[in-house]
Amino acid sequence: MRTDVNTLGEFGLIDHLTGNFVLQQPSSLKGVGDDAAVIDNGSFCTVVSTDMLVEGIHFDLAYTPLKHLGYKSVVVNLSDIYAMNAFPKQITVSIAISNRYSVEALDELYAGIRAACETYGVDLVGGDTTSSPKGMVISITAIGQGEKDLLTYRNGARVGDLICITGDLGAAYLGLQLLEREKQIWQENPDVQPNLEDQQYAIGRQLKPEARRDLIETFRKIGLKPTSMIDISDGLASEIFHICKQSGVGALIEESGVPIHPDAELLALKFKLDPITCALNGGEDYELLFTIDPNDVEKVRFLPEIYIAGEILDPKDGIKLNTKGGNLHVLKAQGWTHF
Ligand code: ADP
Ligand code: MG
């Protein structure tokens, strides 16, 4: 029998492959299934996350400067560590490259990696270098540290908790649509210069995302521990689905509470897309989705860049979106389908 990998989807495939592994070490506090694995080291825990980026799937060098690619490759990993309410400390970087890449090109990639290390205060401590028949693959592992009782998992949301979102959503996806469109125009007519000047915000969100270290620091300062947390890498719908599935709860998201940048709204309309659809299913925002106990609402109510966007419900209520027009929609997690 032969089953196509597409039949299971990303999350189904991971469950299928890893479901039979039983954790044997008492120090393996969290294995597969969260933003990062958690390893017990006494009062502190080590938090580990890894991601692989493949040319032609996750990045396109036609419009991605190598320096930005290096920076983003690090940031997406750090984001998973912050999503555990922990702080990244080290990274390892492994690359597979074809002979199409020069030393100068790799210097650019590493200039971006170094810039991210400096910005986030993490050390590059190892990796691996090998050849690839075609294109480039980058795999980065981030290692972080967190206090055991402050770590936040995807499974801690409780009925009545408030759902919070940081920053704004959808712009990175729209930036990608713009870059793809300009690439296509350029391929059809190489004399036309791309005109991206008035879309700096969306392009920047796509090419140079940042991880929300600032908000994890804020949580420490104001003494807030979210009940659950995940970073928004695949779109809000997919991430709220993970929180609900792992916490055994339902959720109601208010469309009016989902933060969307005005530039993203305008750009969505230009592409004839609904801005909320971009926020729900776009991805690559690297913002945080977290839930808080309602008693903590005063701690976040007036904080900039934190928006209350809904409430955790009973599992029988499912996962719903209350639109600005007052209609209730059932949310479906689309996740990714890359194969
Ligand atoms: P994220 O979007 O936060 O990076 P993923 O969706 O990539 O998370 O992964 C979900 C979980 O599955 C993580 O715990 C990750 O470590 C684990 N995982 C993904 N692929 C594999 C694999 N091939 N083998 C073992 N664990 C995996
Ligand atoms: Mg994540």
JSON list of N, CA, C and O in Angstrom, two decimals, residues 84 113 160 228:
[
{"chain": "A", "resi": 84, "resn": "MET", "atom": "N", "xyz": [6.97, 30.23, 24.30]},
{"chain": "A", "resi": 84, "resn": "MET", "atom": "CA", "xyz": [6.92, 29.39, 25.51]},
{"chain": "A", "resi": 84, "resn": "MET", "atom": "C", "xyz": [7.07, 30.25, 26.76]},
{"chain": "A", "resi": 84, "resn": "MET", "atom": "O", "xyz": [7.14, 29.73, 27.87]},
{"chain": "A", "resi": 113, "resn": "ILE", "atom": "N", "xyz": [22.21, 36.63, 9.62]},
{"chain": "A", "resi": 113, "resn": "ILE", "atom": "CA", "xyz": [22.17, 35.77, 10.82]},
{"chain": "A", "resi": 113, "resn": "ILE", "atom": "C", "xyz": [22.84, 36.50, 11.99]},
{"chain": "A", "resi": 113, "resn": "ILE", "atom": "O", "xyz": [22.33, 36.52, 13.11]},
{"chain": "A", "resi": 160, "resn": "GLY", "atom": "N", "xyz": [-13.59, 30.80, 29.75]},
{"chain": "A", "resi": 160, "resn": "GLY", "atom": "CA", "xyz": [-13.70, 32.12, 30.38]},
{"chain": "A", "resi": 160, "resn": "GLY", "atom": "C", "xyz": [-12.45, 32.97, 30.21]},
{"chain": "A", "resi": 160, "resn": "GLY", "atom": "O", "xyz": [-12.50, 34.18, 30.43]},
{"chain": "A", "resi": 228, "resn": "SER", "atom": "N", "xyz": [-2.08, 30.25, 28.28]},
{"chain": "A", "resi": 228, "resn": "SER", "atom": "CA", "xyz": [-1.58, 29.47, 27.14]},
{"chain": "A", "resi": 228, "resn": "SER", "atom": "C", "xyz": [-1.00, 30.46, 26.14]},
{"chain": "A", "resi": 228, "resn": "SER", "atom": "O", "xyz": [-1.33, 31.65, 26.18]}
]
